[in-house]
XYZ file of C-alpha atoms in Angstrom:
325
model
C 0.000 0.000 0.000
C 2.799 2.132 0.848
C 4.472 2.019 -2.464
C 1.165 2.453 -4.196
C 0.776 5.520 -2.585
C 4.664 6.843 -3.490
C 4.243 5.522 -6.687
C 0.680 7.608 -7.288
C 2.638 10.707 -5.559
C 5.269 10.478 -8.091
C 3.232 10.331 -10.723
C 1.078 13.176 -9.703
C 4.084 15.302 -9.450
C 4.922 14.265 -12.913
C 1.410 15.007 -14.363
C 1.703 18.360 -12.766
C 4.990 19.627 -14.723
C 3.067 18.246 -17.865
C 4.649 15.176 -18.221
C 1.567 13.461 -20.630
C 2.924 10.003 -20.075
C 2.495 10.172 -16.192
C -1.368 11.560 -16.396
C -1.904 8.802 -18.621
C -0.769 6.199 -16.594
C -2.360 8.394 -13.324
C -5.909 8.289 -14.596
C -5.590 4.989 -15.713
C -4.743 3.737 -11.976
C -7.266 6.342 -10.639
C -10.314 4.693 -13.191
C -9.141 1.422 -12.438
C -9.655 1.630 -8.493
C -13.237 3.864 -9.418
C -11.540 7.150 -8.430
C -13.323 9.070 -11.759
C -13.331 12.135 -10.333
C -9.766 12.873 -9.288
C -8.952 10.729 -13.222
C -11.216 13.851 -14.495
C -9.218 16.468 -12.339
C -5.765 14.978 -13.967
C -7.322 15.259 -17.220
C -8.449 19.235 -16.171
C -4.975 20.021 -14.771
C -3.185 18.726 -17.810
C -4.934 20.557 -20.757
C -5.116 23.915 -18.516
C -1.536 23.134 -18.693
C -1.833 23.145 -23.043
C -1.351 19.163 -23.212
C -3.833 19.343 -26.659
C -6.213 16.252 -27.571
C -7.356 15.040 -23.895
C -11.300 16.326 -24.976
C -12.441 12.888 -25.383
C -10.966 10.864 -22.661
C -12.131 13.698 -20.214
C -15.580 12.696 -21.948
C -15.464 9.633 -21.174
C -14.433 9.588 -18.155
C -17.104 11.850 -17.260
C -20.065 9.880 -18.529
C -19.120 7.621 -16.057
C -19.805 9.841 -13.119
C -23.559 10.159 -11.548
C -24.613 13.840 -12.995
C -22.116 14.706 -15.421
C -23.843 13.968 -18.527
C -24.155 17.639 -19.601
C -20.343 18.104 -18.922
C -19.747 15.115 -20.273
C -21.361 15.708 -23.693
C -19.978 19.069 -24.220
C -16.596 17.816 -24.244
C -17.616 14.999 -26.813
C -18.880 17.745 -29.009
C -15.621 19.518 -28.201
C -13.696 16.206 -28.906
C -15.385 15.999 -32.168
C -14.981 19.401 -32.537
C -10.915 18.869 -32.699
C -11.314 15.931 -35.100
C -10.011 13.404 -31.956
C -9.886 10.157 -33.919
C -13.094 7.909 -32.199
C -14.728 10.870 -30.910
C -18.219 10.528 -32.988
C -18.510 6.900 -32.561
C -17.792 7.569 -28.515
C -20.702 10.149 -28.668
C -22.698 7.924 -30.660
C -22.326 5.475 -27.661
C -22.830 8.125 -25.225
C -26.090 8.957 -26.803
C -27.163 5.722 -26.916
C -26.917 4.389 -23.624
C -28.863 7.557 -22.219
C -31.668 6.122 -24.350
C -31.115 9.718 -27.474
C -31.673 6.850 -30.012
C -32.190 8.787 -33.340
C -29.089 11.511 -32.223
C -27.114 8.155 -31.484
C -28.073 6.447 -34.868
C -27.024 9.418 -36.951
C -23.511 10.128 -34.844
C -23.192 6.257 -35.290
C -23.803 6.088 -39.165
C -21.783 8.819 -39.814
C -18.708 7.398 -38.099
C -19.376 4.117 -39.715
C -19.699 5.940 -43.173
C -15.748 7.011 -42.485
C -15.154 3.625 -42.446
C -14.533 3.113 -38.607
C -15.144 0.126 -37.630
C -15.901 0.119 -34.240
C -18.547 2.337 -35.255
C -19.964 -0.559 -37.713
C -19.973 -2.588 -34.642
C -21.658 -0.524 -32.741
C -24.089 0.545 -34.984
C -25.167 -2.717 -35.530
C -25.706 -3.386 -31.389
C -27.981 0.199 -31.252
C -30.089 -1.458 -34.716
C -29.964 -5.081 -32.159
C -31.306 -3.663 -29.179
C -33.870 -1.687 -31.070
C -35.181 -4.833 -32.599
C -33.853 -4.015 -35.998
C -31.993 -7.769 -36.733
C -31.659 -7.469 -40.208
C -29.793 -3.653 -40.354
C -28.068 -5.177 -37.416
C -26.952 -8.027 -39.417
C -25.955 -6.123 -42.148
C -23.647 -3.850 -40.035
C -22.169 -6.467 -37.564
C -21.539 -8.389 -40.973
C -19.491 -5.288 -42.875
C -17.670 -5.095 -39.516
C -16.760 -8.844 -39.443
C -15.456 -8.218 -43.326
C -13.357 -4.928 -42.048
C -11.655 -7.755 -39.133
C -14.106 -7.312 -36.635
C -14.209 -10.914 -35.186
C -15.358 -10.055 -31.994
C -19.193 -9.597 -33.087
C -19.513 -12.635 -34.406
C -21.719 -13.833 -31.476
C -23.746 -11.180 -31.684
C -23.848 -11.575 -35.926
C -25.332 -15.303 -35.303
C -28.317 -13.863 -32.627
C -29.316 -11.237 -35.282
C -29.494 -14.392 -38.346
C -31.359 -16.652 -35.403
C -33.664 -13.954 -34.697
C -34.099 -13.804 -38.401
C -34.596 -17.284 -38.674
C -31.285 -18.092 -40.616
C -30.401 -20.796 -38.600
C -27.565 -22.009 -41.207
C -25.859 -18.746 -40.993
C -26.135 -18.593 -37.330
C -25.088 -21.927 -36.586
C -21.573 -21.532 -39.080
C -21.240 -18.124 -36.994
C -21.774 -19.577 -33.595
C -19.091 -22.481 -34.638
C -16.799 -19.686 -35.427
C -17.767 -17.368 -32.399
C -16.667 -20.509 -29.952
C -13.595 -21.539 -31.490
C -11.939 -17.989 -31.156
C -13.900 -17.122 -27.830
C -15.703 -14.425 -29.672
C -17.409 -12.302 -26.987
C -21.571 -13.788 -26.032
C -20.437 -16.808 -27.937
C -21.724 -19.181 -24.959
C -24.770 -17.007 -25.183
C -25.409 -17.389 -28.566
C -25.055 -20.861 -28.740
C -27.393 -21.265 -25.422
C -30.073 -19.161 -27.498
C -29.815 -21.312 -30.429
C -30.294 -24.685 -28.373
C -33.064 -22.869 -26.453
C -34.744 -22.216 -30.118
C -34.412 -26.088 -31.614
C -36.873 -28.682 -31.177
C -35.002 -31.976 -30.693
C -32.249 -30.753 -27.825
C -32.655 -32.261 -24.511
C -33.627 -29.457 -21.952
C -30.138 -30.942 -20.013
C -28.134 -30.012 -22.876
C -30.037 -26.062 -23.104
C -29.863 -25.972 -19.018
C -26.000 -26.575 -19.856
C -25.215 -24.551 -21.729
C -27.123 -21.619 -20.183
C -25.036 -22.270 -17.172
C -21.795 -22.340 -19.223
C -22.792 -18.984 -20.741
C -23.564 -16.937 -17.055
C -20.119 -15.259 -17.318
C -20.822 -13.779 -20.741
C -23.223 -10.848 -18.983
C -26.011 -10.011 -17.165
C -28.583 -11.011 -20.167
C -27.101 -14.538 -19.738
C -28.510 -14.603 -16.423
C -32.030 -12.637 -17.783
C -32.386 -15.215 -20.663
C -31.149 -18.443 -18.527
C -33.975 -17.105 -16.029
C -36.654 -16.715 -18.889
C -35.960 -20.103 -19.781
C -35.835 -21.618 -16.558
C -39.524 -20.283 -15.981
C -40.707 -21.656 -19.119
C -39.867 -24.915 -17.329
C -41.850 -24.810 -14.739
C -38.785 -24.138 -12.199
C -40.531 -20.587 -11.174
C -38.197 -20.761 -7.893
C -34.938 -21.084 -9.669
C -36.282 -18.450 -12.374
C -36.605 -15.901 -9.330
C -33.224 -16.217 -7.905
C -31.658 -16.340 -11.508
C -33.923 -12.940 -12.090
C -31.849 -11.314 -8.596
C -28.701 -12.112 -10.033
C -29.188 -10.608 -13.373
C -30.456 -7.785 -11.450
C -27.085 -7.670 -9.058
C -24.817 -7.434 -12.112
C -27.556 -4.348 -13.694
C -29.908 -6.108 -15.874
C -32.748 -4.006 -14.849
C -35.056 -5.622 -17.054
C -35.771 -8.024 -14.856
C -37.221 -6.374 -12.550
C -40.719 -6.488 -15.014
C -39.954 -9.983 -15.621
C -40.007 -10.583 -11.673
C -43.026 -8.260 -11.580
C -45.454 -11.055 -13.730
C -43.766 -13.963 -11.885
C -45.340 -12.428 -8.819
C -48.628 -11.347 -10.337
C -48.844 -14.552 -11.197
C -48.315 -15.641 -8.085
C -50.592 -13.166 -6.109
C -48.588 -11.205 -5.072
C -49.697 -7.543 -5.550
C -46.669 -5.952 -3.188
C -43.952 -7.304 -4.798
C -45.360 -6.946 -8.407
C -45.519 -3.739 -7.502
C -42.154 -2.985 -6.188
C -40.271 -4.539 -9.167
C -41.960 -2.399 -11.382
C -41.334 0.683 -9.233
C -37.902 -0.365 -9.148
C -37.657 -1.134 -12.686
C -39.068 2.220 -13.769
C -36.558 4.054 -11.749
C -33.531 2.075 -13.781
C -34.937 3.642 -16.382
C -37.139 0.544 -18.015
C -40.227 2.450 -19.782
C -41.816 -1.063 -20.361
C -41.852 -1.229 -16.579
C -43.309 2.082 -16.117
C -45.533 1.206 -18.591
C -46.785 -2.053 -16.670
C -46.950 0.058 -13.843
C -49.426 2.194 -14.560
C -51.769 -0.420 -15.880
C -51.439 -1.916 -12.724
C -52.233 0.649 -10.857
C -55.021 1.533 -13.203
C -56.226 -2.196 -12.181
C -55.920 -1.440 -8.662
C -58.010 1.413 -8.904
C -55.050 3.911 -7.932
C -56.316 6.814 -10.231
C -54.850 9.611 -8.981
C -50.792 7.359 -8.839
C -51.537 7.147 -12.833
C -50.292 10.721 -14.170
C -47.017 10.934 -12.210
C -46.192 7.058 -13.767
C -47.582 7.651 -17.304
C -45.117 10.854 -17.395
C -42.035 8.973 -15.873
C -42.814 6.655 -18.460
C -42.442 9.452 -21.049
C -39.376 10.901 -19.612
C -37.705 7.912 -19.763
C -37.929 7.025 -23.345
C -40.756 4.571 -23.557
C -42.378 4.524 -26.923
C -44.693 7.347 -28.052
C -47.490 5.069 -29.004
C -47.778 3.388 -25.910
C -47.632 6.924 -23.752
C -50.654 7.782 -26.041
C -52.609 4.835 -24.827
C -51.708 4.967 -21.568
C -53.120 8.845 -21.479
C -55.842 7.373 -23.386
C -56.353 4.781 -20.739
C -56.381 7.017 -17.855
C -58.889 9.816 -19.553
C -61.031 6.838 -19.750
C -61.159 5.686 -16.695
C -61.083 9.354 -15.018
């Protein structure tokens, strides 16, 4: 601990005559033990002191701190601003994770159109979360052509969603044998979709794939209720929701409505809505609309709004509550 401490002193000391190596290495150490905001002062103290081209990583590091968004975004822009190699496809990310999805889709496409790669990627991920499999497919596939392998898992889900199963299952060979990222997931999906696999080989391989991410755990949970094994569904749910997969919280939320029980139903969508889930906002207020909680139904149906959930679906739930009014 000791020399960890002389060691960060030294570097500090180094940062502080300008020495760009030493902030480097200083905000690396500082990120890495979850120290953002001293990483972000380094950053500060080195470009007041002219070190040029530190706009994005000051972004990023940013976006990672509770209430920096704003601050956060204007250096992007400023990043982008100073032609910072990344910096549009960073933003692009930026907007997309705070839910901005048609800002996110155009700073995405036009960092893909420059050929970055990444970008491609990542491009096709915003068109997969949105549903969009087969623009997905198309981008995750021009990024596997550019050398891209590590998408390849998440090439195969977009062709299984589409119902190429041929194309998924050469991709989900190839995805395994070079430990492509989600490639225990993919292949866990694509058991879970075939008719003649033994539910011991699908419960395998869900199992194999909980290290991939928290969706591993959210799908291996799905599946596990579809079998009848509600208990092991529910504490599968808690982990996914432990390691941030919030949308589990509405997928605990019908377990216990079906199970009768109104309090927890209704605290996992409360709690889903606050990480930001407009589908559980959404479920919210039509359950409180079913429990007769009126006057609960404006404050929800505008969360809901704030949050992103889909127009359509705000304009029903208005409908819904004029109705009943």
């Amino acid at each position: 601990m000791g020399l960890e401490s002389e060691g960060e002193r030294r570097l500090r000391g180094a940062a502080a005559r300008g020495d760009v190596r030493a902030a480097e290495i200083l905000v690396g150490y500082l990120e890495f033990h979850g120290r953002r905001a001293e990483a972000a002062s380094v950053l500060q103290q080195s470009m007041a002191l002219g070190v040029p081209g530190l706009e994005l990583a000051l972004a990023g590091v940013l976006s990672e701190i509770d209430d920096h968004a704003d601050e956060s975004e204007r250096w992007y822009r400023a990043a982008i601003e100073a032609g910072i190699p990344g910096a549009v496809n960073d933003f692009g990310v930026f907007l997309s994770d705070r839910g901005r999805t048609l800002e996110a889709e155009s700073f995405l496409q036009k960092a893909a159109s420059s050929e970055d790669v990444l970008a491609m990627a990542n491009l096709g991920k915003h068109y997969f979360d949105l549903g969009d499999y087969r623009s997905a497919r198309f981008w995750f596939g021009k990024a596997l052509a550019k050398g891209h392998t590590g998408i390849i898992g998440f090439l195969a889900r977009a062709e299984l969603e589409l119902g190429d199963r041929k194309s998924s299952s050469i991709h989900i060979k190839q995805a395994l044998e070079s430990c492509a990222e989600f490639a225990l997931l993919a292949h866990a999906l694509y058991l879970e979709s075939s008719t003649d696999v033994d539910s011991r080989e699908i419960d395998e391989a869900f199992t194999r794939a909980l290290d991939d991410s928290p969706e591993a755990h959210f799908r291996y949970a799905n599946w596990l209720k579809s079998q009848g094994r509600v208990d092991e569904a529910i504490a599968r749910h808690k982990a996914a929701i432990s390691l941030g997969e919030v949308h589990s919280h509405l997928n605990l939320a019908i377990i216990f409505d079906e199970l009768e029980r109104p309090a927890d139903t209704e605290r996992h969508l409360r709690l889903g809505m606050a990480g930001g889930d407009g589908e559980s906002a959404a479920a919210l207020a039509r359950f409180l609309a079913d429990e007769g909680r009126l006057d609960e139904l404006p404050g929800v149906i505008r969360e809901a709004e704030h949050i992103g959930h889909s127009a359509q679906d705000v304009e029903e739930l208005w409908k819904m509550h004029n109705e009943l009014d």
